[in-house]
mmCIF file of C-alpha atoms in Angstrom:
data_model
loop_
_atom_site.group_PDB
_atom_site.id
_atom_site.type_symbol
_atom_site.label_atom_id
_atom_site.label_comp_id
_atom_site.label_asym_id
_atom_site.label_seq_id
_atom_site.Cartn_x
_atom_site.Cartn_y
_atom_site.Cartn_z
ATOM 1 C CA MET A 1 95.423 7.562 69.249
ATOM 2 C CA ALA A 2 94.086 10.936 69.254
ATOM 3 C CA LEU A 3 94.854 11.152 65.641
ATOM 4 C CA HIS A 4 93.289 7.887 65.195
ATOM 5 C CA SER A 5 90.254 9.034 67.125
ATOM 6 C CA ILE A 6 90.116 12.211 65.180
ATOM 7 C CA CYS A 7 90.289 10.107 62.031
ATOM 8 C CA HIS A 8 87.506 7.945 63.250
ATOM 9 C CA MET A 9 85.618 11.042 64.269
ATOM 10 C CA GLY A 10 86.192 12.498 60.809
ATOM 11 C CA ILE A 11 85.064 9.279 59.201
ATOM 12 C CA LEU A 12 82.151 9.117 61.588
ATOM 13 C CA LEU A 13 81.333 12.756 60.910
ATOM 14 C CA GLU A 14 81.636 12.119 57.211
ATOM 15 C CA THR A 15 79.433 9.082 57.564
ATOM 16 C CA VAL A 16 76.874 11.019 59.656
ATOM 17 C CA THR A 17 76.970 13.895 57.185
ATOM 18 C CA GLY A 18 76.616 11.434 54.315
ATOM 19 C CA MET A 19 73.786 9.721 56.123
ATOM 20 C CA HIS A 20 72.224 13.044 56.904
ATOM 21 C CA ALA A 21 72.516 13.970 53.244
ATOM 22 C CA GLU A 22 71.141 10.568 52.240
ATOM 23 C CA ASN A 23 68.375 10.988 54.804
ATOM 24 C CA GLY A 24 67.616 14.434 53.297
ATOM 25 C CA LEU A 25 67.664 12.935 49.826
ATOM 26 C CA LEU A 26 65.489 10.037 50.948
ATOM 27 C CA SER A 27 63.154 12.464 52.710
ATOM 28 C CA HIS A 28 63.040 14.617 49.599
ATOM 29 C CA GLY A 29 62.502 11.492 47.453
ATOM 30 C CA LEU A 30 59.825 10.314 49.866
ATOM 31 C CA CYS A 31 58.083 13.708 49.608
ATOM 32 C CA GLU A 32 58.286 13.541 45.821
ATOM 33 C CA SER A 33 57.029 9.934 45.889
ATOM 34 C CA ASN A 34 54.165 10.966 48.183
ATOM 35 C CA SER A 35 53.403 13.850 45.824
ATOM 36 C CA VAL A 36 53.510 11.498 42.805
ATOM 37 C CA ILE A 37 51.381 8.945 44.692
ATOM 38 C CA SER A 38 48.930 11.706 45.583
ATOM 39 C CA ASP A 39 48.876 12.836 41.934
ATOM 40 C CA LEU A 40 48.422 9.216 40.835
ATOM 41 C CA LYS A 41 45.599 8.735 43.347
ATOM 42 C CA GLU A 42 43.909 11.889 42.124
ATOM 43 C CA HIS A 43 44.469 10.843 38.496
ATOM 44 C CA ASN A 44 43.151 7.366 39.345
ATOM 45 C CA TYR A 45 40.082 8.935 41.020
ATOM 46 C CA ARG A 46 39.408 11.148 37.979
ATOM 47 C CA THR A 47 39.981 8.183 35.671
ATOM 48 C CA LYS A 48 37.515 6.132 37.755
ATOM 49 C CA GLN A 49 34.966 8.921 37.519
ATOM 50 C CA GLU A 50 35.528 9.157 33.759
ATOM 51 C CA LEU A 51 35.210 5.373 33.497
ATOM 52 C CA ASP A 52 31.953 5.496 35.475
ATOM 53 C CA MET A 53 30.730 8.289 33.175
ATOM 54 C CA CYS A 54 31.762 6.190 30.166
ATOM 55 C CA ARG A 55 29.862 3.206 31.601
ATOM 56 C CA ILE A 56 26.780 5.389 32.120
ATOM 57 C CA LEU A 57 27.134 6.822 28.612
ATOM 58 C CA LYS A 58 27.706 3.320 27.244
ATOM 59 C CA GLY A 59 24.499 2.171 28.951
ATOM 60 C CA LYS A 60 22.579 5.149 27.610
ATOM 61 C CA LEU A 61 24.061 4.686 24.132
ATOM 62 C CA LEU A 62 23.230 0.994 24.169
ATOM 63 C CA ALA A 63 19.669 1.828 25.282
ATOM 64 C CA ASP A 64 19.425 4.475 22.529
ATOM 65 C CA ILE A 65 20.835 2.039 19.965
ATOM 66 C CA LYS A 66 18.380 -0.644 21.090
ATOM 67 C CA ASN A 67 15.474 1.838 20.970
ATOM 68 C CA SER A 68 16.599 3.009 17.530
ATOM 69 C CA PHE A 69 16.939 -0.586 16.370
ATOM 70 C CA ASP A 70 13.475 -1.371 17.752
ATOM 71 C CA ARG A 71 12.039 1.692 15.979
ATOM 72 C CA ILE A 72 13.782 0.667 12.746
ATOM 73 C CA ASN A 73 12.424 -2.867 13.106
ATOM 74 C CA LYS A 74 8.944 -1.457 13.763
ATOM 75 C CA LYS A 75 9.259 0.836 10.722
ATOM 76 C CA GLU A 76 10.450 -2.119 8.623
ATOM 77 C CA VAL A 77 7.448 -4.151 9.791
ATOM 78 C CA GLU A 78 5.155 -1.205 9.014
ATOM 79 C CA ALA A 79 6.849 -0.757 5.640
ATOM 80 C CA GLY A 80 6.367 -4.484 4.978
ATOM 81 C CA GLU A 81 2.694 -4.217 5.913
ATOM 82 C CA ILE A 82 2.297 -1.151 3.706
ATOM 83 C CA THR A 83 4.059 -2.987 0.884
ATOM 84 C CA ILE A 84 1.649 -5.905 1.310
ATOM 85 C CA LYS A 85 -1.307 -3.491 1.323
ATOM 86 C CA LEU A 86 0.057 -1.713 -1.759
ATOM 87 C CA ASN A 87 0.580 -5.046 -3.528
ATOM 88 C CA ASN A 88 -2.980 -6.088 -2.631
ATOM 89 C CA PHE A 89 -4.261 -2.705 -3.800
ATOM 90 C CA ALA A 90 -2.321 -3.034 -7.068
ATOM 91 C CA LYS A 91 -3.730 -6.553 -7.517
ATOM 92 C CA ASN A 92 -7.255 -5.257 -6.841
ATOM 93 C CA ILE A 93 -6.731 -2.454 -9.367
ATOM 94 C CA SER A 94 -5.414 -4.977 -11.879
ATOM 95 C CA ASP A 95 -8.420 -7.240 -11.229
ATOM 96 C CA LEU A 96 -10.767 -4.264 -11.634
ATOM 97 C CA GLN A 97 -9.051 -3.293 -14.898
ATOM 98 C CA LEU A 98 -9.435 -6.857 -16.136
ATOM 99 C CA GLN A 99 -13.106 -6.836 -15.121
ATOM 100 C CA GLU A 100 -13.539 -3.472 -16.837
ATOM 101 C CA GLU A 101 -11.954 -4.830 -20.027
ATOM 102 C CA MET A 102 -14.183 -7.904 -19.877
ATOM 103 C CA MET A 103 -17.265 -5.744 -19.268
ATOM 104 C CA LEU A 104 -16.258 -3.465 -22.159
ATOM 105 C CA GLN A 105 -15.801 -6.505 -24.393
ATOM 106 C CA ARG A 106 -19.211 -7.844 -23.291
ATOM 107 C CA SER A 107 -20.719 -4.400 -23.850
ATOM 108 C CA ASN A 108 -19.236 -4.304 -27.352
ATOM 109 C CA GLU A 109 -20.563 -7.806 -28.054
ATOM 110 C CA MET A 110 -23.981 -6.810 -26.697
ATOM 111 C CA GLY A 111 -23.860 -3.654 -28.826
ATOM 112 C CA SER A 112 -23.088 -5.749 -31.904
ATOM 113 C CA GLN A 113 -25.874 -8.167 -31.024
ATOM 114 C CA LEU A 114 -28.249 -5.264 -30.389
ATOM 115 C CA ALA A 115 -27.353 -3.689 -33.749
ATOM 116 C CA LYS A 116 -27.938 -7.064 -35.426
ATOM 117 C CA LEU A 117 -31.263 -7.462 -33.607
ATOM 118 C CA MET A 118 -32.229 -3.905 -34.592
ATOM 119 C CA ARG A 119 -31.460 -4.714 -38.240
ATOM 120 C CA GLU A 120 -33.431 -7.935 -37.951
ATOM 121 C CA LEU A 121 -36.264 -6.024 -36.261
ATOM 122 C CA ASP A 122 -36.177 -3.389 -38.999
ATOM 123 C CA VAL A 123 -36.312 -6.176 -41.621
ATOM 124 C CA SER A 124 -39.057 -7.902 -39.633
ATOM 125 C CA ASN A 125 -40.979 -4.630 -39.210
ATOM 126 C CA THR A 126 -40.585 -3.929 -42.916
ATOM 127 C CA ASP A 127 -41.853 -7.433 -43.644
ATOM 128 C CA ILE A 128 -44.748 -6.958 -41.198
ATOM 129 C CA VAL A 129 -45.627 -3.553 -42.672
ATOM 130 C CA THR A 130 -45.424 -5.031 -46.180
ATOM 131 C CA SER A 131 -47.537 -7.962 -45.026
ATOM 132 C CA LEU A 132 -50.054 -5.634 -43.361
ATOM 133 C CA LEU A 133 -50.210 -3.449 -46.458
ATOM 134 C CA ASP A 134 -50.682 -6.570 -48.584
ATOM 135 C CA GLN A 135 -53.374 -7.789 -46.168
ATOM 136 C CA ASP A 136 -54.983 -4.328 -46.250
ATOM 137 C CA LYS A 137 -55.008 -4.402 -50.056
ATOM 138 C CA LEU A 138 -56.374 -7.949 -49.993
ATOM 139 C CA LEU A 139 -58.958 -6.918 -47.421
ATOM 140 C CA LYS A 140 -59.964 -3.929 -49.522
ATOM 141 C CA LYS A 141 -60.239 -6.218 -52.536
ATOM 142 C CA LYS A 142 -62.335 -8.617 -50.469
ATOM 143 C CA VAL A 143 -64.485 -5.712 -49.242
ATOM 144 C CA VAL A 144 -64.917 -4.574 -52.820
ATOM 145 C CA ALA A 145 -65.656 -8.148 -53.866
ATOM 146 C CA ILE A 146 -68.114 -8.567 -50.985
ATOM 147 C CA GLU A 147 -69.724 -5.237 -51.782
ATOM 148 C CA CYS A 148 -69.984 -6.350 -55.385
ATOM 149 C CA GLU A 149 -71.441 -9.655 -54.314
ATOM 150 C CA ALA A 150 -73.732 -7.835 -51.910
ATOM 151 C CA GLU A 151 -74.876 -5.553 -54.722
ATOM 152 C CA PHE A 152 -75.238 -8.546 -56.987
ATOM 153 C CA PHE A 153 -77.094 -10.394 -54.233
ATOM 154 C CA MET A 154 -79.271 -7.368 -53.536
ATOM 155 C CA ALA A 155 -79.892 -6.927 -57.214
ATOM 156 C CA ASP A 156 -80.711 -10.622 -57.478
ATOM 157 C CA TRP A 157 -82.910 -10.391 -54.416
ATOM 158 C CA TYR A 158 -84.672 -7.307 -55.720
ATOM 159 C CA ALA A 159 -85.105 -9.063 -59.028
ATOM 160 C CA ARG A 160 -86.650 -12.121 -57.380
ATOM 161 C CA ASP A 161 -88.698 -9.968 -55.127
ATOM 162 C CA PHE A 162 -89.777 -8.030 -58.156
ATOM 163 C CA GLU A 163 -90.571 -11.276 -59.979
ATOM 164 C CA SER A 164 -92.510 -12.527 -57.051
ATOM 165 C CA VAL A 165 -94.446 -9.318 -56.944
ATOM 166 C CA THR A 166 -95.096 -9.465 -60.664
ATOM 167 C CA ILE A 167 -96.067 -12.985 -60.710
#
């Protein structure tokens, strides 16, 4: 029995040694697991912080994008307004050019009419001058005729007066 006991003791010792070794391995594994868990917790914490930073950056980027989009929309509205103003200005210029062309055409027509009137006036003035010269000649002839008649009348009157004095 002693051999049997020694056998059991050997088995028991082997079992205790094996368990002690397993316990050491488990303890070592547990330490490694705790170390890995600690590393994972730290990694998780850093990842959370990075995620929070990303969320903050995302918010800021979205705000910047929205502000940029709003500025672009505002610039597009301003550009549209400027385009409308430019189109109106171009239309006004076109209208003014049309008015200028019409005024130039009217001016040319008035110039032609004025030249025609000037020619007619020149003809009329020539006719008037000719008429006045003719009237002046006629008047001079009448004056001469009247003077002649007056001389004849005076001579006749002197002759009658002379006759009446001689009679």
